[in-house]
Amino acid sequence: MGGTGGGGGGGRKGSSTMITNESSEVEVWRIYGIDVYPDDLVRGTSSSTSSEGGSTSTSTSLPPDRAYLTPPVLSSLLSRLRIDKTEFYPLPSTSSSSSSSSSSSYPLLPPQLADARVVRRSIDARRRKGSDPKYSYVIDVTIARGIDAERELNLIHRPGRTERVAFVRGGPRKGMTAVDDPIIIAPSSSNDGATDDIHVGRPRIIIVGAGPAGLFCALSLASTGKFVPIVLERGMPVEARGKSIGALIHRREIDPESNFSFGEGGAGTWSDGKLTTRIGRNSGPVRFVLETLVKYGAPEKILVEGSPHLGTDNLVRLLRNMRTDLRSMGGEIHFGSRADKFHIKDGTIEGVGVTCTSVNERARANNSGGRENSTSQRESNKIYFSGDAVVLATGHSARDVYYELHESGVKLEAKGFAVGFRVEHPQRLINEIQYGKDWGSRVITNRISTDSVNAEYFAKDANHSNSHEGFLPVANYRLATNEAFDGISNRGAYSFCQCPGGQIVPSSTEKGELCINGMSFSKRDSLWANSALVVTVSPNDSILEPWSAHGCLAGLEFQRDMERKAFMLGGGDMRAPVQRLTDFVDGKLSESVPSSSYRLGVKSAECHNIYPAPLYHAMKNAIVTTFDKQMPGFLCDEALLHGVETRTSSPVRVLRDSTTLQAIGVDNLFPSGEGAGFAGGIVSAAVDGLFVAEAIKAKFYANNSESIFFVGSTASVGFDY
């Protein structure tokens, strides 16, 4: 596990930017809002069309922070800096672009700049006064020695526009970033216990859950060589998990232990793999997570894309690599191992009782010669794992865990969450709404069937122009309001986990319940776009009164009841109840419904009657008064609402100390991630797992010299509705 680098920090004290200049004084400025139109990207460089839209360099050896700095982008940057474009010098070479063939096709820098790197690229589709969509870049420039940036380049520190992010006298030390931001240290060269260990041998850390929080925590601990992380995952590894999902899709057989929600990688594995986050896109921990994902096989472009995503196909390969590395560093991972008993004695957790749910894992449990024999006690298909600490990273769908924690006396509290539906539009329609008729036809996925449908749709309009040369990625969207009137007061309502070019999938974990989610493959090349449309529910919400007997678990029981209603409305065979969005607003049954990406089938139903009336009224109000105004045409007959989306976040939080990150009242129990109520997505869950790993290092090593810059910075890194 390495440190941060590449694109660097986020315009804050302690951000990091890699420097290639070897001068005695290095000055780095971050320039925002470098805009380039798609047509200019094509006309200004010899390039190949990317499935993400726009262009990339013909040299595939260049990293994206350099490959995206094409001549049109550099020209826009120099115009912004008021630099004459007539004299260019070659950019500094990198290890991946040192050959003459690579550098010869690369743009040149003027003498005022020693280096330039793209930190972020995003698409700006806001159509103000009919303007065209454009690509917007954030670029870090290293000022050449002897150049006065403020006087000669007229650079003034203005947050969000031009920011001075680094100034180092004496130049950067070899192997370090320009700003000495604390980073997680590299793996230890020794795997034997350290002399400052306050325990005998290496502490054994039981990690319950192999989602982002659990995996990143395990990898961080294993990389030190001072811990033995033992990951317990109730579901299957990604290879076998795919078979379970296939049985659900083709035979409607739901495996309560291996499905779209449970298994290696967590619920995010079969999703869009979104890497957006609210906790600081370029903060040190977030950059570390992104670069770690690249290390294990994610495409490098996630380091610079404004809205990066992985797609299920990339996640499967990446997770296999993580698993292999974790085991090579001495960690363990047990699949088909459901944690169902937390052994707490005198306020300290001592171990976890596990039920083996897979044939392979049961065979391993009964094999007295196996490696596990030294780490657990077994009886039939039951295993007891003793540990020096337990990390709880189970995700928000492991409802049985909440009940077990509650019965064990672990302190829980109700937290806000959101519920609603998943709406699906034809992707061509979203392309038109977001980009307009002239640009909607320039969306290219490189899937012939999808692209032909998009082209034919726009060709029907004789008024639209086909003069553009540039290309665009499939359009996405975000919708939100805090003024969704429910008949008494306002609620929050918003789109969530929008999946362009995706499909709707069942995320149920129990028979007799129906919950749905969205997913996309990396190319996002399906005919549909889907998104959750949800409204907020507060911990003391009046709609939860019928479930108040369940105390802090009232929200969880409410979710389950809504999923049972959806299951019955769909016909009781995993079909999804659906309703045209226009009919939902009018409160009437749809006489017919358009096609859907949901492969288990759909049934027309009165979806407007699933949730309590205040939630329906708030959703209706948001759609009519806000969403359709933010995106004219969003409310239409082709939009199909699917029920239900209830698991946007956990309705329960496991209370923990904001400094030690241990559960309040239970020593050595570390709640983490979405399920514990401290994250809201892949990246924030991974970061929280790193927070917990650093807290464990600080606890078990009295003279710990490793970075603990995560600890105590925040009690919650994710969403809190």
XYZ file of C-alpha atoms in Angstrom:
721
model
C 0.000 0.000 0.000
C 1.622 3.229 -1.120
C 1.102 6.936 -0.558
C -0.748 9.553 -2.506
C 0.586 11.122 -5.678
C -0.392 11.908 -9.249
C -3.151 14.470 -9.455
C -2.736 15.599 -5.886
C -4.909 17.302 -3.343
C -7.924 19.516 -3.363
C -6.851 23.108 -2.952
C -6.464 22.917 0.808
C -3.616 22.986 3.276
C -2.026 19.571 3.172
C -3.018 18.718 -0.392
C -0.408 16.928 -2.489
C 0.832 17.490 -6.024
C 3.615 15.536 -7.690
C 6.473 17.720 -8.881
C 8.905 16.868 -11.688
C 10.876 20.133 -11.596
C 14.205 19.951 -9.718
C 14.641 23.686 -9.107
C 15.439 25.209 -5.724
C 12.022 26.822 -5.527
C 8.878 25.097 -6.730
C 5.576 26.906 -7.051
C 2.396 25.065 -8.045
C -0.892 26.694 -8.966
C -4.241 25.010 -9.502
C -6.237 26.515 -12.343
C -9.975 25.834 -12.468
C -12.475 26.225 -15.298
C -10.294 25.505 -18.333
C -13.109 24.970 -20.832
C -12.910 23.196 -24.184
C -15.795 22.403 -26.529
C -16.133 18.828 -27.878
C -15.713 19.981 -31.498
C -12.435 21.681 -30.599
C -11.131 18.491 -29.005
C -11.611 16.626 -32.275
C -10.362 19.373 -34.589
C -7.353 20.293 -32.476
C -5.590 16.946 -32.253
C -5.089 13.669 -34.057
C -6.975 11.429 -31.682
C -9.205 8.455 -31.338
C -12.768 8.584 -30.140
C -13.199 7.503 -26.575
C -16.272 5.675 -25.348
C -16.374 8.295 -22.608
C -16.793 11.032 -25.201
C -14.264 13.636 -26.246
C -10.783 12.512 -27.210
C -7.689 11.021 -25.735
C -4.132 10.969 -26.948
C -3.179 8.386 -29.520
C -0.361 7.344 -27.184
C -1.825 4.729 -24.864
C 1.307 4.762 -22.679
C 0.572 8.205 -21.260
C -1.174 8.412 -17.868
C -4.511 10.239 -18.019
C -3.280 13.322 -16.156
C -1.004 13.908 -19.167
C -2.989 12.227 -21.941
C -5.920 14.571 -21.289
C -3.649 17.603 -21.748
C -4.164 17.647 -25.516
C -3.268 20.699 -27.658
C -6.799 22.213 -27.435
C -6.730 21.891 -23.638
C -3.238 23.364 -23.406
C -4.251 26.197 -25.722
C -7.200 27.058 -23.470
C -4.919 26.951 -20.422
C -2.372 29.290 -22.001
C -5.087 31.711 -23.013
C -6.245 31.754 -19.416
C -2.668 32.447 -18.253
C -2.152 35.043 -21.007
C 0.895 33.220 -22.312
C 2.051 33.548 -25.911
C 1.492 30.193 -27.646
C 4.183 30.530 -30.289
C 7.120 29.008 -28.387
C 6.590 25.587 -26.840
C 9.046 23.256 -25.157
C 8.586 19.477 -24.596
C 6.802 18.447 -21.426
C 8.950 16.599 -18.862
C 8.972 12.873 -19.566
C 7.587 10.320 -17.128
C 8.396 6.693 -16.586
C 5.406 5.744 -18.705
C 6.087 8.240 -21.480
C 9.850 8.382 -21.819
C 10.064 7.031 -25.347
C 10.493 9.448 -28.202
C 7.404 8.075 -29.920
C 5.284 9.010 -26.919
C 6.675 12.473 -26.379
C 6.629 13.372 -30.075
C 2.832 13.226 -30.196
C 2.481 15.171 -26.981
C 1.820 18.926 -26.713
C 4.618 21.310 -25.738
C 4.957 23.739 -22.855
C 6.058 27.390 -23.022
C 9.140 28.412 -21.000
C 7.058 29.901 -18.176
C 5.796 26.443 -17.168
C 7.935 23.565 -15.926
C 5.081 21.065 -15.845
C 1.322 20.737 -16.212
C -1.052 17.951 -15.217
C -4.795 17.480 -15.473
C -6.251 17.008 -12.000
C -9.866 16.624 -13.050
C -12.003 16.562 -16.174
C -15.790 16.834 -16.153
C -18.594 17.526 -18.584
C -20.595 20.724 -18.149
C -23.985 20.175 -19.777
C -25.719 23.213 -18.302
C -27.500 24.766 -21.259
C -27.569 28.395 -20.271
C -28.981 30.501 -23.092
C -28.622 27.602 -25.503
C -24.862 27.199 -24.983
C -23.165 24.010 -26.113
C -21.959 21.402 -23.613
C -18.270 21.624 -22.825
C -15.494 19.808 -21.053
C -14.165 21.619 -18.010
C -10.658 20.904 -16.700
C -8.799 21.574 -13.460
C -5.057 21.745 -14.157
C -2.029 21.996 -11.876
C 0.826 24.001 -13.359
C 4.368 24.100 -12.007
C 5.879 27.531 -12.550
C 9.360 27.541 -14.089
C 12.299 28.754 -12.015
C 12.719 32.508 -12.073
C 9.134 33.244 -13.125
C 7.097 35.505 -10.844
C 3.663 33.866 -11.050
C 1.763 36.757 -9.530
C 3.465 39.467 -11.589
C 4.253 37.800 -14.932
C 1.259 35.453 -15.133
C -1.172 37.611 -13.176
C -2.008 34.738 -10.833
C -3.890 35.741 -7.713
C -5.033 33.260 -5.083
C -8.789 33.023 -5.543
C -10.346 29.834 -4.106
C -12.225 27.863 -6.739
C -10.605 29.749 -9.621
C -6.828 30.012 -9.189
C -5.230 28.577 -6.065
C -1.635 28.468 -4.935
C -1.380 24.885 -3.680
C 2.363 24.465 -3.120
C 5.478 26.537 -2.565
C 8.559 24.604 -1.457
C 11.991 26.102 -0.874
C 14.866 23.757 -1.623
C 12.759 21.671 -3.987
C 10.907 18.463 -3.201
C 12.745 15.615 -1.555
C 13.122 12.577 -3.749
C 10.069 10.371 -3.603
C 7.990 12.938 -1.720
C 5.100 15.107 -2.745
C 5.440 18.861 -2.926
C 3.589 19.323 0.334
C 4.514 16.982 3.156
C 1.030 15.631 3.668
C 0.945 12.668 6.075
C 0.283 9.453 4.199
C -0.131 5.813 5.039
C 3.275 4.197 5.122
C 4.317 1.430 2.737
C 4.182 -2.211 3.820
C 6.630 -3.186 6.513
C 9.686 -5.133 5.393
C 9.166 -7.551 8.251
C 6.176 -9.679 9.089
C 7.251 -10.623 12.573
C 5.856 -8.743 15.533
C 7.404 -5.400 16.478
C 9.224 -4.856 19.765
C 6.757 -2.140 20.755
C 3.818 -4.532 20.464
C 1.769 -4.352 23.666
C 0.324 -7.791 22.900
C 2.026 -11.142 22.511
C 2.442 -11.876 18.830
C 0.571 -10.067 16.114
C -2.932 -8.866 17.040
C -5.661 -10.786 15.236
C -8.358 -8.481 13.908
C -11.698 -10.035 12.951
C -13.307 -8.025 10.141
C -16.959 -8.827 9.514
C -17.828 -7.973 5.913
C -15.841 -7.872 2.667
C -17.265 -4.645 1.294
C -15.197 -1.482 0.727
C -14.876 -0.671 4.438
C -13.831 -4.189 5.412
C -11.440 -4.757 2.518
C -9.620 -1.438 2.822
C -9.325 -1.893 6.569
C -7.915 -5.399 6.090
C -5.453 -4.357 3.384
C -4.187 -1.430 5.441
C -3.630 -3.618 8.503
C -2.037 -6.462 6.540
C 0.345 -4.089 4.753
C 2.083 -3.235 8.036
C 3.067 -6.841 8.700
C 2.029 -6.325 12.326
C -1.549 -7.638 12.250
C -3.419 -10.716 11.102
C -6.685 -9.486 9.555
C -9.320 -12.233 9.294
C -12.196 -11.245 7.010
C -15.533 -13.032 7.445
C -17.941 -12.692 4.499
C -21.364 -14.323 4.546
C -21.570 -14.305 0.743
C -19.451 -15.840 -1.968
C -16.351 -14.666 -3.878
C -17.201 -12.805 -7.065
C -16.872 -15.884 -9.288
C -19.409 -17.944 -7.327
C -21.518 -14.879 -6.576
C -22.120 -14.477 -10.300
C -23.638 -17.956 -10.361
C -26.009 -17.094 -7.509
C -27.115 -13.965 -9.342
C -27.618 -15.983 -12.523
C -29.924 -18.377 -10.642
C -31.938 -15.402 -9.384
C -32.299 -13.840 -12.808
C -33.054 -17.028 -14.749
C -34.858 -19.207 -12.178
C -36.068 -16.635 -9.619
C -34.177 -18.484 -6.902
C -32.898 -16.084 -4.278
C -29.984 -17.201 -2.128
C -30.267 -15.244 1.142
C -26.485 -15.428 1.594
C -25.216 -14.752 -1.943
C -27.013 -12.194 -4.090
C -26.827 -8.629 -5.413
C -26.324 -7.342 -1.843
C -24.203 -10.010 -0.134
C -20.826 -11.285 -1.270
C -17.309 -10.137 -2.028
C -17.212 -6.388 -2.588
C -20.595 -5.787 -0.967
C -23.630 -4.278 -2.666
C -21.391 -2.013 -4.752
C -19.992 -4.892 -6.816
C -23.140 -5.283 -8.892
C -23.832 -1.582 -9.242
C -22.526 1.285 -11.323
C -19.389 1.375 -9.214
C -19.666 5.115 -8.595
C -16.634 6.738 -7.012
C -18.168 10.141 -6.374
C -18.211 11.296 -2.774
C -19.178 14.231 -0.580
C -16.104 14.005 1.631
C -13.588 15.832 -0.571
C -12.923 14.625 -4.108
C -9.179 15.328 -3.849
C -8.536 14.962 -0.142
C -5.643 12.745 0.903
C -7.706 9.721 2.006
C -9.917 9.838 -1.095
C -6.906 10.085 -3.402
C -5.382 7.138 -1.590
C -8.520 5.047 -2.165
C -8.642 5.919 -5.863
C -4.955 5.170 -6.396
C -5.299 1.881 -4.539
C -8.153 0.906 -6.848
C -5.922 1.702 -9.832
C -3.177 -0.439 -8.305
C -5.564 -3.400 -8.268
C -6.824 -2.957 -11.810
C -9.142 0.039 -12.064
C -8.593 2.253 -15.131
C -6.265 5.189 -14.444
C -8.810 7.680 -15.735
C -10.709 7.459 -12.417
C -7.932 9.663 -11.002
C -8.941 12.594 -13.197
C -12.567 12.079 -14.212
C -14.978 14.418 -12.451
C -17.567 11.650 -12.001
C -15.523 8.447 -12.011
C -17.132 5.032 -12.063
C -15.885 1.470 -12.370
C -18.750 -0.655 -13.645
C -19.427 -4.196 -12.476
C -17.058 -5.765 -15.021
C -14.075 -3.800 -13.679
C -15.031 -4.465 -10.064
C -14.992 -8.223 -10.493
C -11.383 -8.251 -11.728
C -10.289 -5.705 -9.150
C -11.728 -7.671 -6.215
C -9.943 -10.857 -7.251
C -6.647 -8.954 -7.225
C -7.384 -7.487 -3.792
C -8.172 -10.935 -2.416
C -4.927 -12.393 -3.755
C -2.855 -9.549 -2.321
C -4.535 -9.715 1.077
C -3.751 -13.408 1.403
C -0.172 -12.928 0.180
C 0.370 -10.440 3.030
C -0.794 -12.972 5.613
C -4.451 -12.002 5.841
C -7.320 -14.473 5.762
C -10.690 -14.248 4.049
C -13.489 -16.737 4.694
C -16.496 -16.834 2.385
C -19.826 -18.436 3.221
C -19.235 -17.408 6.837
C -22.135 -15.532 8.408
C -21.396 -13.795 11.705
C -24.382 -14.442 13.942
C -23.062 -14.073 17.493
C -20.866 -11.387 19.037
C -19.183 -12.617 22.209
C -18.912 -9.698 24.636
C -17.656 -10.160 28.180
C -17.269 -7.432 30.797
C -17.617 -4.707 28.176
C -15.007 -6.159 25.792
C -15.636 -8.112 22.618
C -13.638 -11.332 22.527
C -14.752 -13.038 19.356
C -17.400 -13.799 16.767
C -19.578 -16.868 16.310
C -19.982 -17.862 12.671
C -22.304 -20.170 10.774
C -20.776 -21.756 7.678
C -23.295 -21.390 4.870
C -21.304 -22.895 1.992
C -20.252 -26.481 1.345
C -16.622 -25.497 0.735
C -16.333 -23.450 3.893
C -17.978 -26.204 5.935
C -15.444 -28.693 4.567
C -12.623 -26.365 5.556
C -14.126 -26.039 9.026
C -14.117 -29.800 9.489
C -10.538 -30.158 8.239
C -8.425 -30.282 11.381
C -5.272 -29.848 9.328
C -6.367 -26.568 7.772
C -4.793 -23.215 8.504
C -7.979 -22.080 10.265
C -7.412 -24.689 12.966
C -5.074 -22.326 14.777
C -7.456 -19.408 14.714
C -10.873 -20.803 15.599
C -12.818 -23.480 17.421
C -15.456 -25.468 15.536
C -18.548 -27.497 16.164
C -20.418 -28.894 13.136
C -21.005 -25.927 10.814
C -20.428 -23.464 13.636
C -17.094 -21.688 14.023
C -15.871 -19.441 16.811
C -13.230 -16.886 15.806
C -11.386 -15.315 18.706
C -9.754 -11.967 18.095
C -8.043 -9.034 19.729
C -10.510 -6.671 18.041
C -13.550 -6.882 15.801
C -14.359 -4.532 12.941
C -18.053 -4.422 12.078
C -18.320 -3.637 8.338
C -21.436 -5.559 7.363
C -23.233 -3.104 5.049
C -26.754 -1.770 5.417
C -28.596 -4.901 4.211
C -27.395 -7.273 6.948
C -30.480 -6.704 9.073
C -29.916 -9.753 11.267
C -26.712 -8.125 12.516
C -28.637 -5.162 13.933
C -30.900 -7.471 15.920
C -27.936 -9.427 17.268
C -26.129 -6.228 18.264
C -29.278 -4.943 19.950
C -29.690 -8.167 21.928
C -25.996 -8.093 22.873
C -26.383 -4.657 24.431
C -24.414 -2.698 21.834
C -25.680 0.877 21.741
C -27.620 1.750 18.594
C -29.526 4.839 17.544
C -32.059 5.533 14.818
C -30.783 7.736 12.012
C -32.330 9.425 9.029
C -32.635 7.595 5.727
C -34.513 7.878 2.444
C -36.884 5.644 0.496
C -38.662 5.764 -2.825
C -38.590 4.178 -6.246
C -36.307 3.694 -9.226
C -37.320 5.591 -12.345
C -36.200 4.534 -15.811
C -36.106 6.604 -19.021
C -34.837 5.720 -22.484
C -31.223 6.898 -22.515
C -31.831 8.753 -25.792
C -34.415 10.896 -23.975
C -31.972 11.804 -21.186
C -29.380 12.608 -23.863
C -31.837 15.044 -25.441
C -32.883 16.660 -22.163
C -29.311 17.184 -20.992
C -27.520 17.966 -24.251
C -30.260 19.254 -26.555
C -31.235 18.008 -30.015
C -28.056 19.186 -31.728
C -25.737 17.392 -29.326
C -27.848 14.411 -28.248
C -27.046 12.606 -31.477
C -23.298 12.883 -30.741
C -23.487 10.483 -27.792
C -21.364 7.462 -28.716
C -21.067 4.238 -26.696
C -19.424 2.109 -29.446
C -22.243 -0.418 -29.120
C -23.823 -0.487 -32.570
C -27.361 -1.383 -31.506
C -27.506 1.331 -28.839
C -25.860 4.017 -30.974
C -28.160 3.311 -33.930
C -31.257 3.743 -31.754
C -29.904 7.045 -30.492
C -29.022 8.250 -34.001
C -32.405 7.252 -35.453
C -34.236 9.062 -32.674
C -32.538 12.375 -33.401
C -32.655 11.880 -37.179
C -36.454 12.080 -37.019
C -36.225 15.781 -36.158
C -35.488 17.710 -39.340
C -34.716 20.867 -37.335
C -31.699 19.524 -35.496
C -28.201 20.151 -36.810
C -25.750 17.342 -37.536
C -22.755 19.601 -38.023
C -20.863 18.746 -34.837
C -17.686 16.681 -34.936
C -17.203 16.157 -31.219
C -18.513 13.291 -29.116
C -20.144 13.138 -25.698
C -20.558 10.446 -23.030
C -24.025 9.161 -22.180
C -25.794 11.873 -20.237
C -26.459 11.609 -16.521
C -28.278 13.854 -14.068
C -28.744 14.889 -10.465
C -31.950 16.263 -9.017
C -32.600 17.617 -5.542
C -34.896 19.811 -3.497
C -35.423 20.534 0.195
C -38.947 21.783 -0.457
C -40.918 18.653 -1.317
C -44.251 19.419 0.368
C -45.878 16.362 1.947
C -49.159 18.046 2.866
C -47.935 19.304 6.240
C -44.272 20.247 5.908
C -41.339 20.062 3.528
C -39.076 17.067 3.058
C -35.892 16.488 1.135
C -36.233 14.673 -2.192
C -33.487 13.800 -4.644
C -32.169 11.413 -7.257
C -29.686 8.850 -6.024
C -27.249 6.430 -7.668
C -28.146 7.445 -11.215
C -27.054 4.780 -13.702
C -26.755 6.041 -17.301
C -26.750 3.257 -19.856
C -27.644 0.793 -17.101
C -30.283 -1.617 -15.885
C -32.495 -2.228 -12.862
C -31.742 -5.306 -10.733
C -33.270 -7.010 -7.674
C -31.316 -6.347 -4.471
C -33.556 -8.373 -2.143
C -31.893 -10.521 0.502
C -34.903 -12.453 1.815
C -37.773 -14.357 0.252
C -41.091 -12.538 0.194
C -39.457 -9.093 -0.095
C -38.640 -6.993 -3.130
C -36.029 -4.273 -3.157
C -34.427 -2.994 -6.363
C -31.240 -1.196 -7.296
C -29.474 0.068 -10.410
C -26.243 -1.075 -12.063
C -24.137 -0.335 -15.135
C -21.220 -1.971 -16.855
C -18.166 0.169 -17.501
C -19.250 1.138 -21.036
C -22.711 2.275 -19.909
C -24.083 1.174 -23.240
C -27.621 -0.062 -22.572
C -30.755 1.603 -23.970
C -31.931 2.832 -20.573
C -31.012 5.310 -17.871
C -32.273 4.720 -14.331
C -32.056 6.459 -11.003
C -33.512 6.213 -7.534
C -36.018 8.937 -6.680
C -36.287 9.118 -2.911
C -37.655 11.264 -0.088
C -36.194 11.631 3.379
C -37.425 10.020 6.585
C -36.171 11.456 9.883
C -35.477 9.315 12.983
C -38.531 10.702 14.811
C -40.741 10.895 11.716
C -44.481 10.627 12.358
C -44.821 8.068 9.557
C -42.791 5.626 11.674
C -45.340 5.656 14.503
C -46.909 2.278 13.512
C -43.463 0.701 13.958
C -42.508 2.545 17.157
C -42.660 -0.639 19.254
C -39.385 -1.662 17.606
C -37.584 1.305 19.155
C -34.389 2.271 17.340
C -35.096 -0.465 14.775
C -38.403 1.104 13.681
C -36.946 2.397 10.420
C -35.602 -1.037 9.583
C -39.018 -2.665 10.117
C -40.651 0.071 8.047
C -38.297 -0.719 5.170
C -39.105 -4.418 5.387
C -42.853 -3.795 5.298
C -42.519 -1.592 2.215
C -40.525 -4.340 0.481
C -43.183 -6.919 1.361
C -45.893 -4.698 -0.126
C -43.864 -4.266 -3.309
C -43.337 -8.023 -3.542
C -47.073 -8.699 -3.359
C -47.976 -5.893 -5.781
C -45.561 -7.367 -8.301
C -47.362 -10.697 -8.181
C -45.252 -12.541 -5.622
C -42.672 -13.889 -8.073
C -39.980 -11.173 -8.010
C -41.623 -9.128 -10.756
C -41.425 -5.409 -10.032
C -44.584 -3.319 -9.602
C -44.362 -0.440 -12.095
C -46.282 2.682 -13.072
C -45.790 5.333 -15.706
C -44.431 8.445 -14.031
C -47.343 10.495 -15.360
C -49.847 8.019 -13.885
C -47.990 8.023 -10.569
C -48.423 11.778 -10.387
C -52.123 11.424 -11.289
C -52.592 8.596 -8.789
C -53.995 6.051 -11.245
C -53.128 2.576 -12.523
C -51.232 2.467 -15.823
C -53.237 0.682 -18.519
C -50.023 -0.179 -20.343
C -46.328 0.207 -19.593
C -43.219 0.704 -21.769
C -40.355 -1.770 -21.916
C -38.080 -2.137 -18.894
C -34.507 -3.275 -18.310
C -35.635 -5.257 -15.234
C -35.118 -8.820 -16.424
C -37.461 -10.602 -14.004
C -40.481 -8.860 -15.500
C -42.781 -6.044 -14.434
C -46.445 -5.702 -13.526
C -48.586 -2.569 -13.681
C -49.559 -1.638 -10.129
C -50.681 1.295 -7.997
C -47.213 2.257 -6.806
C -48.608 5.481 -5.406
C -50.240 3.424 -2.628
C -47.103 1.642 -1.402
C -45.730 4.298 0.942
C -47.592 6.338 3.582
C -49.440 9.307 2.079
C -46.958 12.013 3.217
C -44.128 10.304 1.308
C -46.241 9.972 -1.824
C -47.291 13.629 -1.694
C -43.692 14.761 -1.156
C -42.483 12.681 -4.104
C -45.293 13.925 -6.347
C -44.633 17.522 -5.364
C -40.902 17.201 -6.042
C -41.481 15.679 -9.491
C -44.001 18.273 -10.619
C -42.674 21.468 -9.061
C -38.916 20.866 -9.134
C -37.585 17.883 -11.078
C -39.519 18.536 -14.282
C -38.444 22.168 -14.157
C -34.797 21.272 -13.558
C -35.020 18.820 -16.471
C -37.932 19.768 -18.789
C -39.327 16.546 -20.213
C -38.355 14.401 -17.205
C -42.058 13.887 -16.400
C -43.283 11.953 -19.424
C -45.169 8.816 -20.444
C -41.948 6.989 -21.333
C -40.634 7.285 -17.777
C -41.401 4.119 -15.816
C -41.377 4.017 -12.015
C -40.294 0.708 -10.402
C -40.935 -0.276 -6.788
C -39.222 -0.129 -4.384
C -35.861 1.419 -3.481
C -35.556 1.391 0.297
C -31.875 0.784 1.057
C -30.219 4.066 0.186
C -28.564 4.034 3.599
C -28.805 2.394 6.967
C -31.703 3.491 9.214
C -29.545 2.604 12.231
C -26.200 3.837 13.514
C -23.889 1.903 15.828
C -22.667 4.525 18.292
C -18.900 4.961 18.417
C -16.404 7.290 20.045
C -15.333 10.001 17.617
C -11.658 9.710 18.602
C -11.013 6.015 19.282
C -13.691 4.887 16.785
C -14.678 2.090 19.174
C -18.307 1.278 19.890
C -19.462 3.187 22.939
C -19.496 0.812 25.881
C -17.768 -2.072 24.064
C -13.985 -2.116 24.009
C -12.242 -3.391 20.840
C -15.403 -3.287 18.696
C -14.960 -0.914 15.736
C -18.141 -0.135 13.745
C -17.346 0.968 10.180
C -18.862 1.824 6.811
C -22.422 2.111 5.565
C -23.945 -0.564 7.763
C -22.664 1.112 10.914
C -24.066 4.441 9.728
C -20.755 6.174 8.927
C -20.585 6.188 5.138
C -22.693 6.578 2.026
C -20.987 4.969 -0.958
C -17.977 2.978 -2.120
C -15.383 5.703 -1.547
C -16.650 7.013 1.788
C -16.985 3.437 3.085
C -13.420 2.643 1.994
C -12.148 5.822 3.655
C -13.981 4.944 6.862
C -12.352 1.516 6.764
C -8.981 3.274 6.604
C -10.001 5.505 9.508
C -10.703 2.409 11.565
C -7.455 0.710 10.513
C -5.486 3.728 11.724
C -7.392 3.730 15.009
C -6.540 0.044 15.495
C -2.858 0.700 14.772
C -2.832 3.490 17.342
C -4.516 1.294 19.944
C -2.336 -1.802 19.648
C 1.085 -0.246 19.198
C 2.111 2.040 22.027
C 4.955 3.648 20.048
C 3.137 3.603 16.750
C 5.023 5.809 14.288
C 2.610 5.354 11.417
C 0.281 8.032 10.197
C -2.898 8.389 12.172
C -4.100 11.473 10.345
C -7.473 9.838 9.784
C -8.281 9.390 13.449
C -10.575 11.879 15.132
C -11.086 14.016 12.028
C -14.776 13.235 11.849
C -17.291 10.897 13.413
C -19.073 10.339 10.118
C -17.592 10.577 6.659
C -20.727 9.893 4.648
C -24.389 10.770 4.364
C -26.593 11.727 7.293
C -30.147 12.336 6.165
